[in-house]
Amino acid sequence: MNTIFKISVSALLLVITTGTCLAARGITLVSKQQAKEWGIEIRATANGPKEVWVELQFKTEGKFKEFDRVELETSEVSYAPMKEERSSSGSITVRFLAKRAQIDNVTLIVVVGWPENYSGYHLRVKDFVEPEKVR
């Protein structure tokens, strides 16, 4: 009797806990070529000899139709949501200031489809910006 009860409780817990996990996110590492094809632009401008402004811009269409937010990830900060600017033409722009030496550790993540088709498009800034060449 005790064994049947334990099996029943275990089966019930298994049924209750299975399903969509909102914490699971599809991850796509975006190459420079893919970014260009998808209309993503990453630009950098100098802010003195030690810092650069980095700007990400894309339209909320195609893969980004269900845009939710942009996150900044570094070796020091796990994830930080960024404030975006929205234009009347449907473009999203986010900016941040970073030390040139830290650019290699920065990833921008475009999050789409929250919460149903939760995906993150990862853009390693070092793949798009060469801080030593930014003037």
Tab-separated table of C-alpha atoms in Angstrom:
chain	number	residue	atom	x	y	z
A	1	MET	CA	0.000	0.000	0.000
A	2	ASN	CA	2.794	2.418	0.921
A	3	THR	CA	4.655	1.625	-2.325
A	4	ILE	CA	1.551	2.303	-4.456
A	5	PHE	CA	1.102	5.663	-2.704
A	6	LYS	CA	4.729	6.657	-3.338
A	7	ILE	CA	4.507	5.674	-7.002
A	8	SER	CA	1.246	7.609	-7.395
A	9	VAL	CA	2.717	10.740	-5.797
A	10	SER	CA	5.870	10.456	-7.922
A	11	ALA	CA	3.820	10.077	-11.107
A	12	LEU	CA	1.658	13.057	-10.157
A	13	LEU	CA	4.710	15.231	-9.480
A	14	LEU	CA	6.254	14.184	-12.780
A	15	VAL	CA	3.085	15.161	-14.672
A	16	ILE	CA	2.772	18.496	-12.828
A	17	THR	CA	6.404	19.548	-13.261
A	18	THR	CA	6.797	18.664	-16.939
A	19	GLY	CA	5.927	21.287	-19.514
A	20	THR	CA	7.330	24.493	-20.849
A	21	CYS	CA	10.156	25.913	-18.844
A	22	LEU	CA	10.187	29.708	-19.058
A	23	ALA	CA	13.839	29.827	-18.047
A	24	ALA	CA	15.009	27.921	-21.117
A	25	ARG	CA	16.072	30.201	-23.936
A	26	GLY	CA	17.239	29.339	-27.404
A	27	ILE	CA	20.660	30.850	-28.080
A	28	THR	CA	21.934	31.890	-31.492
A	29	LEU	CA	25.432	33.302	-31.878
A	30	VAL	CA	25.166	35.868	-34.670
A	31	SER	CA	28.066	36.247	-37.101
A	32	LYS	CA	28.994	39.495	-38.814
A	33	GLN	CA	27.585	38.139	-42.105
A	34	GLN	CA	24.274	37.080	-40.516
A	35	ALA	CA	23.961	40.466	-38.814
A	36	LYS	CA	24.369	42.207	-42.148
A	37	GLU	CA	21.755	39.947	-43.785
A	38	TRP	CA	19.319	40.563	-40.938
A	39	GLY	CA	19.802	44.341	-40.976
A	40	ILE	CA	21.714	44.591	-37.686
A	41	GLU	CA	24.276	47.366	-37.408
A	42	ILE	CA	26.859	47.807	-34.659
A	43	ARG	CA	28.834	51.049	-34.737
A	44	ALA	CA	31.448	52.529	-32.442
A	45	THR	CA	32.673	56.078	-31.917
A	46	ALA	CA	35.515	57.292	-29.766
A	47	ASN	CA	34.970	58.976	-26.427
A	48	GLY	CA	38.524	59.992	-25.732
A	49	PRO	CA	41.548	57.707	-25.772
A	50	LYS	CA	40.223	55.064	-23.338
A	51	GLU	CA	36.506	54.707	-24.103
A	52	VAL	CA	34.123	54.021	-26.984
A	53	TRP	CA	30.414	54.474	-27.476
A	54	VAL	CA	28.882	51.340	-28.990
A	55	GLU	CA	25.519	51.490	-30.742
A	56	LEU	CA	23.330	48.583	-31.858
A	57	GLN	CA	20.515	49.230	-34.325
A	58	PHE	CA	18.002	46.928	-36.031
A	59	LYS	CA	14.403	46.907	-37.245
A	60	THR	CA	11.601	45.037	-35.500
A	61	GLU	CA	10.779	42.841	-38.470
A	62	GLY	CA	11.591	39.306	-39.577
A	63	LYS	CA	13.389	37.468	-36.756
A	64	PHE	CA	12.964	40.509	-34.532
A	65	LYS	CA	9.222	41.009	-35.052
A	66	GLU	CA	8.552	39.762	-31.505
A	67	PHE	CA	11.324	41.917	-29.984
A	68	ASP	CA	11.235	42.140	-26.186
A	69	ARG	CA	14.514	43.697	-25.013
A	70	VAL	CA	18.271	43.975	-25.420
A	71	GLU	CA	20.524	42.705	-22.636
A	72	LEU	CA	24.157	43.514	-22.027
A	73	GLU	CA	26.357	40.695	-20.754
A	74	THR	CA	29.948	41.088	-19.548
A	75	SER	CA	32.325	39.040	-17.464
A	76	GLU	CA	31.452	41.326	-14.522
A	77	VAL	CA	27.673	41.575	-15.091
A	78	SER	CA	25.590	38.527	-15.929
A	79	TYR	CA	22.701	40.268	-17.690
A	80	ALA	CA	21.581	43.889	-17.602
A	81	PRO	CA	18.560	45.049	-19.589
A	82	MET	CA	19.200	48.128	-21.718
A	83	LYS	CA	16.938	51.075	-22.395
A	84	GLU	CA	16.104	51.160	-26.069
A	85	GLU	CA	15.079	54.045	-28.290
A	86	ARG	CA	12.291	53.279	-30.757
A	87	SER	CA	11.933	55.242	-33.967
A	88	SER	CA	8.714	55.793	-35.887
A	89	SER	CA	10.136	53.616	-38.687
A	90	GLY	CA	10.327	50.583	-36.373
A	91	SER	CA	14.036	50.710	-35.587
A	92	ILE	CA	15.463	49.899	-32.177
A	93	THR	CA	18.677	51.565	-31.014
A	94	VAL	CA	20.636	50.905	-27.819
A	95	ARG	CA	23.909	52.532	-26.755
A	96	PHE	CA	26.483	52.007	-24.072
A	97	LEU	CA	29.867	53.432	-23.123
A	98	ALA	CA	32.730	51.029	-22.459
A	99	LYS	CA	36.431	51.099	-21.861
A	100	ARG	CA	38.282	49.993	-24.971
A	101	ALA	CA	40.014	47.231	-23.017
A	102	GLN	CA	36.653	45.732	-21.965
A	103	ILE	CA	35.052	45.411	-25.423
A	104	ASP	CA	36.323	41.828	-25.781
A	105	ASN	CA	34.132	40.820	-22.810
A	106	VAL	CA	30.852	42.402	-23.953
A	107	THR	CA	27.956	40.565	-25.599
A	108	LEU	CA	24.675	42.164	-26.620
A	109	ILE	CA	21.678	39.850	-26.581
A	110	VAL	CA	18.539	40.653	-28.559
A	111	VAL	CA	15.706	38.819	-26.798
A	112	VAL	CA	12.611	37.934	-28.814
A	113	GLY	CA	9.432	35.941	-28.319
A	114	TRP	CA	9.037	36.312	-24.575
A	115	PRO	CA	7.584	34.123	-23.099
A	116	GLU	CA	6.416	31.602	-25.736
A	117	ASN	CA	9.334	31.287	-28.193
A	118	TYR	CA	12.009	32.726	-25.941
A	119	SER	CA	15.200	33.242	-27.987
A	120	GLY	CA	18.359	35.248	-27.592
A	121	TYR	CA	20.494	36.438	-30.496
A	122	HIS	CA	24.016	36.905	-29.126
A	123	LEU	CA	26.261	39.530	-30.716
A	124	ARG	CA	29.822	39.479	-29.399
A	125	VAL	CA	30.866	43.104	-29.731
A	126	LYS	CA	34.492	42.138	-30.409
A	127	ASP	CA	33.315	40.473	-33.640
A	128	PHE	CA	32.008	43.846	-34.885
A	129	VAL	CA	34.202	46.517	-33.266
A	130	GLU	CA	37.964	46.903	-33.181
A	131	PRO	CA	38.414	49.367	-30.301
A	132	GLU	CA	42.006	50.231	-31.198
A	133	LYS	CA	40.843	51.431	-34.652
A	134	VAL	CA	37.908	53.546	-33.436
A	135	ARG	CA	38.693	57.251	-33.847
